[in-house]
Amino acid sequence: MRNILKGFLEKETWMHGLNKYMVVVGIIIIYLAYTARYFGMQNGLVITILTWSFFVFCTPVADAGFLLDFPIRLLTGMRMIYTEIIVWVIALLVNIGAMLFAPAIYQKTLILSLFYHIITHPWPMWIIILLSVIGTFLSIFLGDELMDVSSHHERKHWHKHHGRLQLVVLLGIIVLILILYDYLLKTLGISIHL
């Protein structure tokens, strides 16, 4: 525990990670409070966990997985690239359980109904999951690098052209996923006015 506190005091990158972690935890708590109020505590908890799994599977950044990755990395030193695999297994098991025992829960919110459509229509919807895997593990690679250094100026990999290439690939993945989400919404007849 003393090493963890020392790390926060000495490493600006750890403090950046802690700030990001607190934002993610805050969002989850607020969302849980909202879903518990409207659907009851039990359903609210399940909806929150399934929504978390949606963000694990269907977004190309590791923010949802970061909820578990960051504290495990701090407590055990295990690289986040490995803990993210555990996160994906947990998210998969949660969804298998929900599909087997409470499939109607996916119809409670718009996000979950979209997620249900993605899960139950492998082609072309699983491309979203595939692109998210690539983007997530690319962002985790960068996150692990941040945890290994004391300050941002020590990020040798990132400061070479390699970092720019990773950023371009990640942005490309995000654009492809947005195109697929647009297709999904049109397929389901959902119109979102921005």
PDB file of C-alpha atoms in Angstrom:
ATOM      1  CA  MET A   1       0.000   0.000   0.000  1.00  0.00           C
ATOM      2  CA  ARG A   2       2.881   2.315   0.783  1.00  0.00           C
ATOM      3  CA  ASN A   3       4.282   1.777  -2.748  1.00  0.00           C
ATOM      4  CA  ILE A   4       0.926   2.726  -4.252  1.00  0.00           C
ATOM      5  CA  LEU A   5       0.806   5.997  -2.294  1.00  0.00           C
ATOM      6  CA  LYS A   6       4.427   6.685  -3.188  1.00  0.00           C
ATOM      7  CA  GLY A   7       3.604   6.076  -6.862  1.00  0.00           C
ATOM      8  CA  PHE A   8       0.826   8.669  -6.783  1.00  0.00           C
ATOM      9  CA  LEU A   9       3.091  11.232  -5.157  1.00  0.00           C
ATOM     10  CA  GLU A  10       6.004  10.643  -7.533  1.00  0.00           C
ATOM     11  CA  LYS A  11       4.361   9.842 -10.864  1.00  0.00           C
ATOM     12  CA  GLU A  12       2.267  12.453 -12.633  1.00  0.00           C
ATOM     13  CA  THR A  13       1.007   9.742 -15.003  1.00  0.00           C
ATOM     14  CA  TRP A  14      -0.459   7.781 -12.070  1.00  0.00           C
ATOM     15  CA  MET A  15      -2.303  10.892 -10.892  1.00  0.00           C
ATOM     16  CA  HIS A  16      -3.692  11.356 -14.413  1.00  0.00           C
ATOM     17  CA  GLY A  17      -4.874   7.724 -14.291  1.00  0.00           C
ATOM     18  CA  LEU A  18      -6.475   8.261 -10.887  1.00  0.00           C
ATOM     19  CA  ASN A  19      -8.378  11.313 -12.140  1.00  0.00           C
ATOM     20  CA  LYS A  20      -9.679   9.361 -15.125  1.00  0.00           C
ATOM     21  CA  TYR A  21     -10.597   6.448 -12.854  1.00  0.00           C
ATOM     22  CA  MET A  22     -12.566   8.695 -10.484  1.00  0.00           C
ATOM     23  CA  VAL A  23     -14.545  10.126 -13.430  1.00  0.00           C
ATOM     24  CA  VAL A  24     -15.425   6.608 -14.650  1.00  0.00           C
ATOM     25  CA  VAL A  25     -16.443   5.509 -11.126  1.00  0.00           C
ATOM     26  CA  GLY A  26     -18.564   8.648 -10.727  1.00  0.00           C
ATOM     27  CA  ILE A  27     -20.373   8.015 -14.010  1.00  0.00           C
ATOM     28  CA  ILE A  28     -21.089   4.400 -13.035  1.00  0.00           C
ATOM     29  CA  ILE A  29     -22.435   5.433  -9.609  1.00  0.00           C
ATOM     30  CA  ILE A  30     -24.685   8.119 -11.105  1.00  0.00           C
ATOM     31  CA  TYR A  31     -25.963   5.704 -13.757  1.00  0.00           C
ATOM     32  CA  LEU A  32     -26.610   3.020 -11.124  1.00  0.00           C
ATOM     33  CA  ALA A  33     -28.566   5.512  -9.010  1.00  0.00           C
ATOM     34  CA  TYR A  34     -30.632   6.482 -12.064  1.00  0.00           C
ATOM     35  CA  THR A  35     -31.390   2.906 -13.154  1.00  0.00           C
ATOM     36  CA  ALA A  36     -32.107   1.769  -9.588  1.00  0.00           C
ATOM     37  CA  ARG A  37     -34.606   4.590  -9.181  1.00  0.00           C
ATOM     38  CA  TYR A  38     -36.499   3.797 -12.386  1.00  0.00           C
ATOM     39  CA  PHE A  39     -36.180  -0.003 -12.553  1.00  0.00           C
ATOM     40  CA  GLY A  40     -35.638  -1.049  -8.930  1.00  0.00           C
ATOM     41  CA  MET A  41     -32.326  -1.894  -7.301  1.00  0.00           C
ATOM     42  CA  GLN A  42     -31.977  -5.437  -8.669  1.00  0.00           C
ATOM     43  CA  ASN A  43     -32.852  -4.539 -12.269  1.00  0.00           C
ATOM     44  CA  GLY A  44     -30.897  -1.289 -11.974  1.00  0.00           C
ATOM     45  CA  LEU A  45     -27.781  -3.183 -10.969  1.00  0.00           C
ATOM     46  CA  VAL A  46     -28.180  -5.670 -13.833  1.00  0.00           C
ATOM     47  CA  ILE A  47     -28.850  -2.852 -16.325  1.00  0.00           C
ATOM     48  CA  THR A  48     -25.769  -0.979 -15.099  1.00  0.00           C
ATOM     49  CA  ILE A  49     -23.551  -4.066 -15.404  1.00  0.00           C
ATOM     50  CA  LEU A  50     -24.912  -4.864 -18.880  1.00  0.00           C
ATOM     51  CA  THR A  51     -24.428  -1.245 -19.947  1.00  0.00           C
ATOM     52  CA  TRP A  52     -20.852  -1.463 -18.671  1.00  0.00           C
ATOM     53  CA  SER A  53     -20.403  -4.612 -20.773  1.00  0.00           C
ATOM     54  CA  PHE A  54     -21.790  -2.745 -23.806  1.00  0.00           C
ATOM     55  CA  PHE A  55     -19.025  -0.176 -23.396  1.00  0.00           C
ATOM     56  CA  VAL A  56     -16.479  -2.982 -22.985  1.00  0.00           C
ATOM     57  CA  PHE A  57     -17.594  -4.710 -26.201  1.00  0.00           C
ATOM     58  CA  CYS A  58     -18.716  -1.835 -28.389  1.00  0.00           C
ATOM     59  CA  THR A  59     -16.376   1.105 -27.868  1.00  0.00           C
ATOM     60  CA  PRO A  60     -12.793   1.210 -29.147  1.00  0.00           C
ATOM     61  CA  VAL A  61     -11.289   2.628 -25.952  1.00  0.00           C
ATOM     62  CA  ALA A  62     -10.747   0.899 -22.642  1.00  0.00           C
ATOM     63  CA  ASP A  63     -12.709   3.273 -20.408  1.00  0.00           C
ATOM     64  CA  ALA A  64     -15.221   0.648 -19.230  1.00  0.00           C
ATOM     65  CA  GLY A  65     -12.514  -1.940 -18.643  1.00  0.00           C
ATOM     66  CA  PHE A  66     -10.404   0.708 -16.930  1.00  0.00           C
ATOM     67  CA  LEU A  67     -12.814   0.365 -14.002  1.00  0.00           C
ATOM     68  CA  LEU A  68     -11.093  -2.939 -13.192  1.00  0.00           C
ATOM     69  CA  ASP A  69      -7.777  -2.558 -15.055  1.00  0.00           C
ATOM     70  CA  PHE A  70      -6.477   0.438 -13.125  1.00  0.00           C
ATOM     71  CA  PRO A  71      -6.912  -0.810  -9.533  1.00  0.00           C
ATOM     72  CA  ILE A  72      -5.665  -4.295 -10.432  1.00  0.00           C
ATOM     73  CA  ARG A  73      -2.565  -2.741 -12.028  1.00  0.00           C
ATOM     74  CA  LEU A  74      -1.929  -0.643  -8.916  1.00  0.00           C
ATOM     75  CA  LEU A  75      -2.481  -3.465  -6.437  1.00  0.00           C
ATOM     76  CA  THR A  76      -0.761  -6.327  -8.265  1.00  0.00           C
ATOM     77  CA  GLY A  77       1.460  -4.694 -10.854  1.00  0.00           C
ATOM     78  CA  MET A  78      -0.199  -6.869 -13.514  1.00  0.00           C
ATOM     79  CA  ARG A  79      -0.111  -5.158 -16.888  1.00  0.00           C
ATOM     80  CA  MET A  80      -3.476  -3.781 -17.990  1.00  0.00           C
ATOM     81  CA  ILE A  81      -3.226  -5.629 -21.291  1.00  0.00           C
ATOM     82  CA  TYR A  82      -3.742  -8.872 -19.309  1.00  0.00           C
ATOM     83  CA  THR A  83      -6.407  -7.550 -16.969  1.00  0.00           C
ATOM     84  CA  GLU A  84      -8.370  -6.314 -19.990  1.00  0.00           C
ATOM     85  CA  ILE A  85      -8.620  -9.939 -21.135  1.00  0.00           C
ATOM     86  CA  ILE A  86     -10.163 -10.737 -17.740  1.00  0.00           C
ATOM     87  CA  VAL A  87     -12.551  -7.781 -18.202  1.00  0.00           C
ATOM     88  CA  TRP A  88     -13.695  -9.135 -21.576  1.00  0.00           C
ATOM     89  CA  VAL A  89     -14.261 -12.611 -20.097  1.00  0.00           C
ATOM     90  CA  ILE A  90     -16.337 -11.117 -17.252  1.00  0.00           C
ATOM     91  CA  ALA A  91     -18.371  -9.049 -19.733  1.00  0.00           C
ATOM     92  CA  LEU A  92     -18.938 -12.142 -21.881  1.00  0.00           C
ATOM     93  CA  LEU A  93     -20.083 -14.241 -18.906  1.00  0.00           C
ATOM     94  CA  VAL A  94     -22.434 -11.472 -17.727  1.00  0.00           C
ATOM     95  CA  ASN A  95     -24.055 -11.361 -21.162  1.00  0.00           C
ATOM     96  CA  ILE A  96     -24.341 -15.136 -21.455  1.00  0.00           C
ATOM     97  CA  GLY A  97     -26.099 -15.161 -18.079  1.00  0.00           C
ATOM     98  CA  ALA A  98     -28.429 -12.321 -19.074  1.00  0.00           C
ATOM     99  CA  MET A  99     -29.257 -13.955 -22.418  1.00  0.00           C
ATOM    100  CA  LEU A 100     -30.047 -17.262 -20.707  1.00  0.00           C
ATOM    101  CA  PHE A 101     -31.930 -16.029 -17.641  1.00  0.00           C
ATOM    102  CA  ALA A 102     -33.254 -12.518 -18.338  1.00  0.00           C
ATOM    103  CA  PRO A 103     -33.177 -11.623 -22.058  1.00  0.00           C
ATOM    104  CA  ALA A 104     -36.027  -9.118 -21.601  1.00  0.00           C
ATOM    105  CA  ILE A 105     -33.675  -6.876 -19.601  1.00  0.00           C
ATOM    106  CA  TYR A 106     -32.055  -5.824 -22.888  1.00  0.00           C
ATOM    107  CA  GLN A 107     -35.277  -4.022 -23.833  1.00  0.00           C
ATOM    108  CA  LYS A 108     -35.244  -1.731 -20.764  1.00  0.00           C
ATOM    109  CA  THR A 109     -32.975   0.960 -22.262  1.00  0.00           C
ATOM    110  CA  LEU A 110     -32.072   2.160 -25.741  1.00  0.00           C
ATOM    111  CA  ILE A 111     -28.394   1.303 -25.275  1.00  0.00           C
ATOM    112  CA  LEU A 112     -29.209  -2.238 -24.193  1.00  0.00           C
ATOM    113  CA  SER A 113     -31.667  -2.767 -27.050  1.00  0.00           C
ATOM    114  CA  LEU A 114     -28.954  -1.654 -29.497  1.00  0.00           C
ATOM    115  CA  PHE A 115     -26.507  -3.954 -27.726  1.00  0.00           C
ATOM    116  CA  TYR A 116     -28.957  -6.857 -27.992  1.00  0.00           C
ATOM    117  CA  HIS A 117     -29.243  -6.244 -31.733  1.00  0.00           C
ATOM    118  CA  ILE A 118     -25.452  -6.207 -32.064  1.00  0.00           C
ATOM    119  CA  ILE A 119     -25.096  -9.442 -30.088  1.00  0.00           C
ATOM    120  CA  THR A 120     -27.845 -11.301 -31.936  1.00  0.00           C
ATOM    121  CA  HIS A 121     -26.855 -10.225 -35.472  1.00  0.00           C
ATOM    122  CA  PRO A 122     -23.291 -11.410 -36.067  1.00  0.00           C
ATOM    123  CA  TRP A 123     -23.067 -10.050 -39.601  1.00  0.00           C
ATOM    124  CA  PRO A 124     -22.293  -7.191 -39.969  1.00  0.00           C
ATOM    125  CA  MET A 125     -22.754  -6.051 -36.359  1.00  0.00           C
ATOM    126  CA  TRP A 126     -19.893  -8.053 -34.859  1.00  0.00           C
ATOM    127  CA  ILE A 127     -17.547  -5.874 -36.900  1.00  0.00           C
ATOM    128  CA  ILE A 128     -18.257  -3.267 -34.200  1.00  0.00           C
ATOM    129  CA  ILE A 129     -16.979  -5.698 -31.570  1.00  0.00           C
ATOM    130  CA  LEU A 130     -13.941  -6.662 -33.668  1.00  0.00           C
ATOM    131  CA  LEU A 131     -12.974  -3.024 -34.227  1.00  0.00           C
ATOM    132  CA  SER A 132     -13.549  -2.342 -30.529  1.00  0.00           C
ATOM    133  CA  VAL A 133     -11.179  -5.178 -29.595  1.00  0.00           C
ATOM    134  CA  ILE A 134      -8.467  -3.676 -31.782  1.00  0.00           C
ATOM    135  CA  GLY A 135      -9.027  -0.131 -30.500  1.00  0.00           C
ATOM    136  CA  THR A 136      -9.313  -1.204 -26.873  1.00  0.00           C
ATOM    137  CA  PHE A 137      -6.081  -3.167 -26.838  1.00  0.00           C
ATOM    138  CA  LEU A 138      -4.290  -0.397 -28.706  1.00  0.00           C
ATOM    139  CA  SER A 139      -5.431   2.119 -26.071  1.00  0.00           C
ATOM    140  CA  ILE A 140      -4.487  -0.326 -23.285  1.00  0.00           C
ATOM    141  CA  PHE A 141      -0.983  -0.599 -24.741  1.00  0.00           C
ATOM    142  CA  LEU A 142      -0.699   3.180 -24.448  1.00  0.00           C
ATOM    143  CA  GLY A 143      -2.182   3.096 -20.917  1.00  0.00           C
ATOM    144  CA  ASP A 144       0.340   0.508 -19.765  1.00  0.00           C
ATOM    145  CA  GLU A 145       3.117   2.680 -21.136  1.00  0.00           C
ATOM    146  CA  LEU A 146       1.786   5.636 -19.118  1.00  0.00           C
ATOM    147  CA  MET A 147       1.808   3.568 -15.921  1.00  0.00           C
ATOM    148  CA  ASP A 148       5.426   2.551 -16.543  1.00  0.00           C
ATOM    149  CA  VAL A 149       6.795   6.097 -16.636  1.00  0.00           C
ATOM    150  CA  SER A 150       6.913   8.885 -14.081  1.00  0.00           C
ATOM    151  CA  SER A 151       6.007  11.759 -16.362  1.00  0.00           C
ATOM    152  CA  HIS A 152       4.693  12.331 -19.851  1.00  0.00           C
ATOM    153  CA  HIS A 153       8.088  13.394 -21.242  1.00  0.00           C
ATOM    154  CA  GLU A 154       9.436   9.874 -20.588  1.00  0.00           C
ATOM    155  CA  ARG A 155       7.062   8.273 -23.108  1.00  0.00           C
ATOM    156  CA  LYS A 156       9.653   7.332 -25.726  1.00  0.00           C
ATOM    157  CA  HIS A 157       7.373   5.064 -27.783  1.00  0.00           C
ATOM    158  CA  TRP A 158       4.688   7.700 -28.035  1.00  0.00           C
ATOM    159  CA  HIS A 159       6.998  10.545 -28.964  1.00  0.00           C
ATOM    160  CA  LYS A 160       8.334   8.691 -31.979  1.00  0.00           C
ATOM    161  CA  HIS A 161       6.243   8.341 -35.134  1.00  0.00           C
ATOM    162  CA  HIS A 162       4.806   5.161 -33.660  1.00  0.00           C
ATOM    163  CA  GLY A 163       2.494   7.195 -31.425  1.00  0.00           C
ATOM    164  CA  ARG A 164       1.087   9.164 -34.346  1.00  0.00           C
ATOM    165  CA  LEU A 165       0.392   5.982 -36.275  1.00  0.00           C
ATOM    166  CA  GLN A 166      -1.462   4.493 -33.293  1.00  0.00           C
ATOM    167  CA  LEU A 167      -3.536   7.650 -32.969  1.00  0.00           C
ATOM    168  CA  VAL A 168      -4.448   7.599 -36.675  1.00  0.00           C
ATOM    169  CA  VAL A 169      -5.410   3.906 -36.469  1.00  0.00           C
ATOM    170  CA  LEU A 170      -7.523   4.522 -33.363  1.00  0.00           C
ATOM    171  CA  LEU A 171      -9.303   7.472 -34.997  1.00  0.00           C
ATOM    172  CA  GLY A 172      -9.925   5.353 -38.101  1.00  0.00           C
ATOM    173  CA  ILE A 173     -11.458   2.620 -35.958  1.00  0.00           C
ATOM    174  CA  ILE A 174     -13.698   5.152 -34.217  1.00  0.00           C
ATOM    175  CA  VAL A 175     -14.909   6.491 -37.585  1.00  0.00           C
ATOM    176  CA  LEU A 176     -15.660   2.957 -38.837  1.00  0.00           C
ATOM    177  CA  ILE A 177     -17.594   2.180 -35.671  1.00  0.00           C
ATOM    178  CA  LEU A 178     -19.612   5.391 -36.014  1.00  0.00           C
ATOM    179  CA  ILE A 179     -20.494   4.399 -39.585  1.00  0.00           C
ATOM    180  CA  LEU A 180     -21.598   0.963 -38.357  1.00  0.00           C
ATOM    181  CA  TYR A 181     -23.658   2.520 -35.555  1.00  0.00           C
ATOM    182  CA  ASP A 182     -25.332   4.774 -38.106  1.00  0.00           C
ATOM    183  CA  TYR A 183     -26.169   1.677 -40.162  1.00  0.00           C
ATOM    184  CA  LEU A 184     -27.485  -0.069 -37.032  1.00  0.00           C
ATOM    185  CA  LEU A 185     -29.737   2.852 -36.121  1.00  0.00           C
ATOM    186  CA  LYS A 186     -31.097   3.091 -39.662  1.00  0.00           C
ATOM    187  CA  THR A 187     -31.693  -0.684 -39.730  1.00  0.00           C
ATOM    188  CA  LEU A 188     -33.692  -0.444 -36.511  1.00  0.00           C
ATOM    189  CA  GLY A 189     -35.553   2.656 -37.699  1.00  0.00           C
ATOM    190  CA  ILE A 190     -34.189   4.802 -34.878  1.00  0.00           C
ATOM    191  CA  SER A 191     -33.706   8.485 -35.595  1.00  0.00           C
ATOM    192  CA  ILE A 192     -31.520  10.546 -33.292  1.00  0.00           C
ATOM    193  CA  HIS A 193     -31.560  14.287 -33.918  1.00  0.00           C
ATOM    194  CA  LEU A 194     -28.430  16.025 -32.742  1.00  0.00           C
TER     195      LEU A 194
END
